PDB file of N, CA and C in Angstrom:
ATOM      1  N   UNK A   1      -4.535  -6.069 -19.919  1.00 51.00           N
ATOM      2  CA  UNK A   1      -3.833  -5.261 -18.945  1.00 51.00           C
ATOM      3  C   UNK A   1      -4.847  -4.394 -18.198  1.00 51.00           C
ATOM      4  N   UNK A   2      -4.497  -3.977 -17.032  1.00 69.00           N
ATOM      5  CA  UNK A   2      -5.398  -3.205 -16.192  1.00 69.00           C
ATOM      6  C   UNK A   2      -4.937  -1.756 -16.109  1.00 69.00           C
ATOM      7  N   UNK A   3      -5.829  -0.900 -15.728  1.00 86.00           N
ATOM      8  CA  UNK A   3      -5.500   0.508 -15.577  1.00 86.00           C
ATOM      9  C   UNK A   3      -4.983   0.752 -14.167  1.00 86.00           C
ATOM     10  N   UNK A   4      -3.785   1.285 -14.068  1.00 87.00           N
ATOM     11  CA  UNK A   4      -3.175   1.546 -12.767  1.00 87.00           C
ATOM     12  C   UNK A   4      -3.948   2.641 -12.025  1.00 87.00           C
ATOM     13  N   UNK A   5      -4.494   3.594 -12.768  1.00 90.00           N
ATOM     14  CA  UNK A   5      -5.287   4.651 -12.133  1.00 90.00           C
ATOM     15  C   UNK A   5      -6.567   4.095 -11.518  1.00 90.00           C
ATOM     16  N   UNK A   6      -7.238   3.216 -12.231  1.00 92.00           N
ATOM     17  CA  UNK A   6      -8.469   2.616 -11.710  1.00 92.00           C
ATOM     18  C   UNK A   6      -8.169   1.743 -10.495  1.00 92.00           C
ATOM     19  N   UNK A   7      -7.073   0.989 -10.555  1.00 92.00           N
ATOM     20  CA  UNK A   7      -6.674   0.168  -9.418  1.00 92.00           C
ATOM     21  C   UNK A   7      -6.405   1.030  -8.199  1.00 92.00           C
ATOM     22  N   UNK A   8      -5.668   2.133  -8.387  1.00 93.00           N
ATOM     23  CA  UNK A   8      -5.381   3.020  -7.266  1.00 93.00           C
ATOM     24  C   UNK A   8      -6.656   3.607  -6.675  1.00 93.00           C
ATOM     25  N   UNK A   9      -7.599   3.991  -7.515  1.00 95.00           N
ATOM     26  CA  UNK A   9      -8.856   4.562  -7.014  1.00 95.00           C
ATOM     27  C   UNK A   9      -9.614   3.561  -6.153  1.00 95.00           C
ATOM     28  N   UNK A  10      -9.668   2.309  -6.586  1.00 95.00           N
ATOM     29  CA  UNK A  10     -10.354   1.277  -5.801  1.00 95.00           C
ATOM     30  C   UNK A  10      -9.638   1.014  -4.481  1.00 95.00           C
ATOM     31  N   UNK A  11      -8.319   0.926  -4.529  1.00 95.00           N
ATOM     32  CA  UNK A  11      -7.545   0.673  -3.312  1.00 95.00           C
ATOM     33  C   UNK A  11      -7.658   1.856  -2.351  1.00 95.00           C
ATOM     34  N   UNK A  12      -7.621   3.065  -2.870  1.00 95.00           N
ATOM     35  CA  UNK A  12      -7.722   4.257  -2.028  1.00 95.00           C
ATOM     36  C   UNK A  12      -9.094   4.347  -1.364  1.00 95.00           C
ATOM     37  N   UNK A  13     -10.155   4.035  -2.097  1.00 96.00           N
ATOM     38  CA  UNK A  13     -11.496   4.019  -1.510  1.00 96.00           C
ATOM     39  C   UNK A  13     -11.580   2.989  -0.393  1.00 96.00           C
ATOM     40  N   UNK A  14     -10.994   1.812  -0.613  1.00 95.00           N
ATOM     41  CA  UNK A  14     -10.983   0.781   0.413  1.00 95.00           C
ATOM     42  C   UNK A  14     -10.218   1.249   1.650  1.00 95.00           C
ATOM     43  N   UNK A  15      -9.051   1.835   1.452  1.00 94.00           N
ATOM     44  CA  UNK A  15      -8.218   2.265   2.587  1.00 94.00           C
ATOM     45  C   UNK A  15      -8.893   3.377   3.390  1.00 94.00           C
ATOM     46  N   UNK A  16      -9.594   4.270   2.729  1.00 95.00           N
ATOM     47  CA  UNK A  16     -10.267   5.351   3.449  1.00 95.00           C
ATOM     48  C   UNK A  16     -11.364   4.825   4.355  1.00 95.00           C
ATOM     49  N   UNK A  17     -11.976   3.706   4.020  1.00 95.00           N
ATOM     50  CA  UNK A  17     -12.997   3.112   4.880  1.00 95.00           C
ATOM     51  C   UNK A  17     -12.396   2.154   5.897  1.00 95.00           C
ATOM     52  N   UNK A  18     -11.347   1.437   5.507  1.00 93.00           N
ATOM     53  CA  UNK A  18     -10.794   0.390   6.362  1.00 93.00           C
ATOM     54  C   UNK A  18      -9.923   0.931   7.496  1.00 93.00           C
ATOM     55  N   UNK A  19      -9.052   1.882   7.208  1.00 90.00           N
ATOM     56  CA  UNK A  19      -8.061   2.344   8.189  1.00 90.00           C
ATOM     57  C   UNK A  19      -8.710   2.932   9.442  1.00 90.00           C
ATOM     58  N   UNK A  20      -9.717   3.790   9.358  1.00 91.00           N
ATOM     59  CA  UNK A  20     -10.327   4.292  10.601  1.00 91.00           C
ATOM     60  C   UNK A  20     -10.952   3.189  11.457  1.00 91.00           C
ATOM     61  N   UNK A  21     -11.586   2.207  10.828  1.00 92.00           N
ATOM     62  CA  UNK A  21     -12.162   1.089  11.590  1.00 92.00           C
ATOM     63  C   UNK A  21     -11.063   0.242  12.208  1.00 92.00           C
ATOM     64  N   UNK A  22      -9.975   0.045  11.496  1.00 88.00           N
ATOM     65  CA  UNK A  22      -8.858  -0.737  11.992  1.00 88.00           C
ATOM     66  C   UNK A  22      -8.188  -0.041  13.174  1.00 88.00           C
ATOM     67  N   UNK A  23      -8.040   1.288  13.084  1.00 85.00           N
ATOM     68  CA  UNK A  23      -7.424   2.054  14.173  1.00 85.00           C
ATOM     69  C   UNK A  23      -8.242   1.947  15.453  1.00 85.00           C
ATOM     70  N   UNK A  24      -9.559   1.870  15.338  1.00 87.00           N
ATOM     71  CA  UNK A  24     -10.418   1.764  16.525  1.00 87.00           C
ATOM     72  C   UNK A  24     -10.267   0.418  17.215  1.00 87.00           C
ATOM     73  N   UNK A  25      -9.927  -0.637  16.472  1.00 88.00           N
ATOM     74  CA  UNK A  25      -9.857  -1.965  17.073  1.00 88.00           C
ATOM     75  C   UNK A  25      -8.479  -2.318  17.616  1.00 88.00           C
ATOM     76  N   UNK A  26      -7.468  -1.478  17.369  1.00 80.00           N
ATOM     77  CA  UNK A  26      -6.123  -1.785  17.855  1.00 80.00           C
ATOM     78  C   UNK A  26      -6.061  -1.667  19.367  1.00 80.00           C
ATOM     79  N   UNK A  27      -5.332  -2.560  19.971  1.00 78.00           N
ATOM     80  CA  UNK A  27      -5.136  -2.528  21.413  1.00 78.00           C
ATOM     81  C   UNK A  27      -3.908  -1.686  21.734  1.00 78.00           C
ATOM     82  N   UNK A  28      -4.035  -0.836  22.717  1.00 74.00           N
ATOM     83  CA  UNK A  28      -2.908  -0.027  23.142  1.00 74.00           C
ATOM     84  C   UNK A  28      -2.275  -0.610  24.387  1.00 74.00           C
ATOM     85  N   UNK A  29      -1.020  -0.266  24.631  1.00 75.00           N
ATOM     86  CA  UNK A  29      -0.363  -0.749  25.837  1.00 75.00           C
ATOM     87  C   UNK A  29       0.139   0.412  26.689  1.00 75.00           C
ATOM     88  N   UNK A  30      -0.487   1.565  26.561  1.00 72.00           N
ATOM     89  CA  UNK A  30      -0.205   2.693  27.423  1.00 72.00           C
ATOM     90  C   UNK A  30       0.917   3.602  26.952  1.00 72.00           C
ATOM     91  N   UNK A  31       1.699   3.177  26.001  1.00 74.00           N
ATOM     92  CA  UNK A  31       2.788   4.004  25.513  1.00 74.00           C
ATOM     93  C   UNK A  31       2.314   4.805  24.308  1.00 74.00           C
ATOM     94  N   UNK A  32       2.854   5.998  24.182  1.00 74.00           N
ATOM     95  CA  UNK A  32       2.506   6.806  23.018  1.00 74.00           C
ATOM     96  C   UNK A  32       3.478   6.481  21.887  1.00 74.00           C
ATOM     97  N   UNK A  33       2.961   6.427  20.680  1.00 72.00           N
ATOM     98  CA  UNK A  33       3.774   6.139  19.512  1.00 72.00           C
ATOM     99  C   UNK A  33       3.820   7.367  18.627  1.00 72.00           C
ATOM    100  N   UNK A  34       4.989   7.613  18.080  1.00 73.00           N
ATOM    101  CA  UNK A  34       5.114   8.719  17.145  1.00 73.00           C
ATOM    102  C   UNK A  34       4.495   8.333  15.814  1.00 73.00           C
ATOM    103  N   UNK A  35       3.805   9.261  15.220  1.00 74.00           N
ATOM    104  CA  UNK A  35       3.264   9.054  13.882  1.00 74.00           C
ATOM    105  C   UNK A  35       4.182   9.783  12.910  1.00 74.00           C
ATOM    106  N   UNK A  36       5.174   9.086  12.393  1.00 77.00           N
ATOM    107  CA  UNK A  36       6.141   9.689  11.489  1.00 77.00           C
ATOM    108  C   UNK A  36       5.510   9.968  10.132  1.00 77.00           C
ATOM    109  N   UNK A  37       5.998  11.008   9.503  1.00 78.00           N
ATOM    110  CA  UNK A  37       5.517  11.338   8.163  1.00 78.00           C
ATOM    111  C   UNK A  37       6.044  10.294   7.181  1.00 78.00           C
ATOM    112  N   UNK A  38       5.190   9.813   6.328  1.00 77.00           N
ATOM    113  CA  UNK A  38       5.561   8.787   5.358  1.00 77.00           C
ATOM    114  C   UNK A  38       5.689   9.424   3.982  1.00 77.00           C
ATOM    115  N   UNK A  39       6.533   8.825   3.167  1.00 89.00           N
ATOM    116  CA  UNK A  39       6.663   9.350   1.808  1.00 89.00           C
ATOM    117  C   UNK A  39       5.555   8.817   0.902  1.00 89.00           C
ATOM    118  N   UNK A  40       5.047   7.611   1.200  1.00 89.00           N
ATOM    119  CA  UNK A  40       3.940   7.032   0.445  1.00 89.00           C
ATOM    120  C   UNK A  40       2.817   6.676   1.411  1.00 89.00           C
ATOM    121  N   UNK A  41       1.594   6.874   0.978  1.00 90.00           N
ATOM    122  CA  UNK A  41       0.469   6.490   1.822  1.00 90.00           C
ATOM    123  C   UNK A  41       0.191   4.999   1.640  1.00 90.00           C
ATOM    124  N   UNK A  42      -0.628   4.446   2.501  1.00 91.00           N
ATOM    125  CA  UNK A  42      -0.924   3.015   2.479  1.00 91.00           C
ATOM    126  C   UNK A  42      -1.516   2.584   1.148  1.00 91.00           C
ATOM    127  N   UNK A  43      -2.407   3.373   0.589  1.00 94.00           N
ATOM    128  CA  UNK A  43      -3.035   2.985  -0.679  1.00 94.00           C
ATOM    129  C   UNK A  43      -2.025   2.970  -1.827  1.00 94.00           C
ATOM    130  N   UNK A  44      -1.022   3.851  -1.802  1.00 93.00           N
ATOM    131  CA  UNK A  44       0.009   3.838  -2.835  1.00 93.00           C
ATOM    132  C   UNK A  44       0.886   2.587  -2.718  1.00 93.00           C
ATOM    133  N   UNK A  45       1.233   2.220  -1.489  1.00 92.00           N
ATOM    134  CA  UNK A  45       2.041   1.018  -1.268  1.00 92.00           C
ATOM    135  C   UNK A  45       1.283  -0.223  -1.715  1.00 92.00           C
ATOM    136  N   UNK A  46       0.002  -0.303  -1.349  1.00 94.00           N
ATOM    137  CA  UNK A  46      -0.802  -1.463  -1.730  1.00 94.00           C
ATOM    138  C   UNK A  46      -0.972  -1.555  -3.242  1.00 94.00           C
ATOM    139  N   UNK A  47      -1.122  -0.422  -3.916  1.00 94.00           N
ATOM    140  CA  UNK A  47      -1.266  -0.410  -5.371  1.00 94.00           C
ATOM    141  C   UNK A  47       0.009  -0.917  -6.033  1.00 94.00           C
ATOM    142  N   UNK A  48       1.175  -0.483  -5.547  1.00 92.00           N
ATOM    143  CA  UNK A  48       2.447  -0.941  -6.103  1.00 92.00           C
ATOM    144  C   UNK A  48       2.587  -2.443  -5.922  1.00 92.00           C
ATOM    145  N   UNK A  49       2.241  -2.949  -4.744  1.00 92.00           N
ATOM    146  CA  UNK A  49       2.363  -4.389  -4.496  1.00 92.00           C
ATOM    147  C   UNK A  49       1.386  -5.200  -5.344  1.00 92.00           C
ATOM    148  N   UNK A  50       0.172  -4.710  -5.502  1.00 92.00           N
ATOM    149  CA  UNK A  50      -0.803  -5.433  -6.321  1.00 92.00           C
ATOM    150  C   UNK A  50      -0.382  -5.444  -7.786  1.00 92.00           C
ATOM    151  N   UNK A  51       0.157  -4.333  -8.274  1.00 90.00           N
ATOM    152  CA  UNK A  51       0.628  -4.279  -9.658  1.00 90.00           C
ATOM    153  C   UNK A  51       1.842  -5.193  -9.848  1.00 90.00           C
ATOM    154  N   UNK A  52       2.702  -5.296  -8.837  1.00 92.00           N
ATOM    155  CA  UNK A  52       3.850  -6.211  -8.910  1.00 92.00           C
ATOM    156  C   UNK A  52       3.378  -7.650  -9.065  1.00 92.00           C
ATOM    157  N   UNK A  53       2.395  -8.053  -8.287  1.00 90.00           N
ATOM    158  CA  UNK A  53       1.904  -9.428  -8.366  1.00 90.00           C
ATOM    159  C   UNK A  53       1.152  -9.696  -9.671  1.00 90.00           C
ATOM    160  N   UNK A  54       0.625  -8.660 -10.294  1.00 89.00           N
ATOM    161  CA  UNK A  54      -0.085  -8.841 -11.558  1.00 89.00           C
ATOM    162  C   UNK A  54       0.876  -8.931 -12.742  1.00 89.00           C
ATOM    163  N   UNK A  55       2.118  -8.481 -12.578  1.00 88.00           N
ATOM    164  CA  UNK A  55       3.109  -8.529 -13.651  1.00 88.00           C
ATOM    165  C   UNK A  55       3.938  -9.797 -13.553  1.00 88.00           C
ATOM    166  N   UNK A  56       4.821  -9.990 -14.507  1.00 85.00           N
ATOM    167  CA  UNK A  56       5.606 -11.221 -14.611  1.00 85.00           C
ATOM    168  C   UNK A  56       7.010 -11.100 -14.031  1.00 85.00           C
ATOM    169  N   UNK A  57       7.232 -10.158 -13.139  1.00 87.00           N
ATOM    170  CA  UNK A  57       8.559  -9.992 -12.552  1.00 87.00           C
ATOM    171  C   UNK A  57       8.813 -11.065 -11.502  1.00 87.00           C
ATOM    172  N   UNK A  58      10.095 -11.480 -11.385  1.00 89.00           N
ATOM    173  CA  UNK A  58      10.462 -12.509 -10.423  1.00 89.00           C
ATOM    174  C   UNK A  58      10.860 -11.912  -9.083  1.00 89.00           C
ATOM    175  N   UNK A  59      11.409 -10.705  -9.082  1.00 91.00           N
ATOM    176  CA  UNK A  59      11.755 -10.080  -7.806  1.00 91.00           C
ATOM    177  C   UNK A  59      11.294  -8.632  -7.788  1.00 91.00           C
ATOM    178  N   UNK A  60      11.083  -8.134  -6.581  1.00 91.00           N
ATOM    179  CA  UNK A  60      10.496  -6.814  -6.418  1.00 91.00           C
ATOM    180  C   UNK A  60      11.475  -5.709  -6.785  1.00 91.00           C
ATOM    181  N   UNK A  61      12.753  -5.926  -6.543  1.00 92.00           N
ATOM    182  CA  UNK A  61      13.742  -4.880  -6.823  1.00 92.00           C
ATOM    183  C   UNK A  61      13.762  -4.518  -8.308  1.00 92.00           C
ATOM    184  N   UNK A  62      13.794  -5.500  -9.178  1.00 90.00           N
ATOM    185  CA  UNK A  62      13.810  -5.195 -10.606  1.00 90.00           C
ATOM    186  C   UNK A  62      12.497  -4.539 -11.046  1.00 90.00           C
ATOM    187  N   UNK A  63      11.375  -4.988 -10.495  1.00 89.00           N
ATOM    188  CA  UNK A  63      10.092  -4.349 -10.810  1.00 89.00           C
ATOM    189  C   UNK A  63      10.095  -2.877 -10.373  1.00 89.00           C
ATOM    190  N   UNK A  64      10.565  -2.634  -9.163  1.00 89.00           N
ATOM    191  CA  UNK A  64      10.549  -1.270  -8.625  1.00 89.00           C
ATOM    192  C   UNK A  64      11.475  -0.363  -9.435  1.00 89.00           C
ATOM    193  N   UNK A  65      12.647  -0.848  -9.790  1.00 90.00           N
ATOM    194  CA  UNK A  65      13.587  -0.024 -10.531  1.00 90.00           C
ATOM    195  C   UNK A  65      13.140   0.243 -11.969  1.00 90.00           C
ATOM    196  N   UNK A  66      12.458  -0.716 -12.590  1.00 88.00           N
ATOM    197  CA  UNK A  66      12.053  -0.553 -13.980  1.00 88.00           C
ATOM    198  C   UNK A  66      10.681   0.076 -14.149  1.00 88.00           C
ATOM    199  N   UNK A  67       9.757  -0.201 -13.267  1.00 85.00           N
ATOM    200  CA  UNK A  67       8.377   0.259 -13.460  1.00 85.00           C
ATOM    201  C   UNK A  67       8.001   1.442 -12.569  1.00 85.00           C
ATOM    202  N   UNK A  68       8.427   1.403 -11.344  1.00 81.00           N
ATOM    203  CA  UNK A  68       8.010   2.450 -10.407  1.00 81.00           C
ATOM    204  C   UNK A  68       8.977   3.599 -10.503  1.00 81.00           C
TER     205      UNK A  68
END
């Protein structure tokens, strides 16, 4: 089994380097977009999804309700 804390740390380090570079390469179409406040950050969402794929659950709803 893997450590969820270690996985989150690796994913968070990746996101902190990747997201600013990704934002610079996005094409705009002149309209302004609202940046809504999120309840989970990108690294938290990615960690949950990676842990789901590492477990033996068949659907995400049961995994989310039982583990998250």
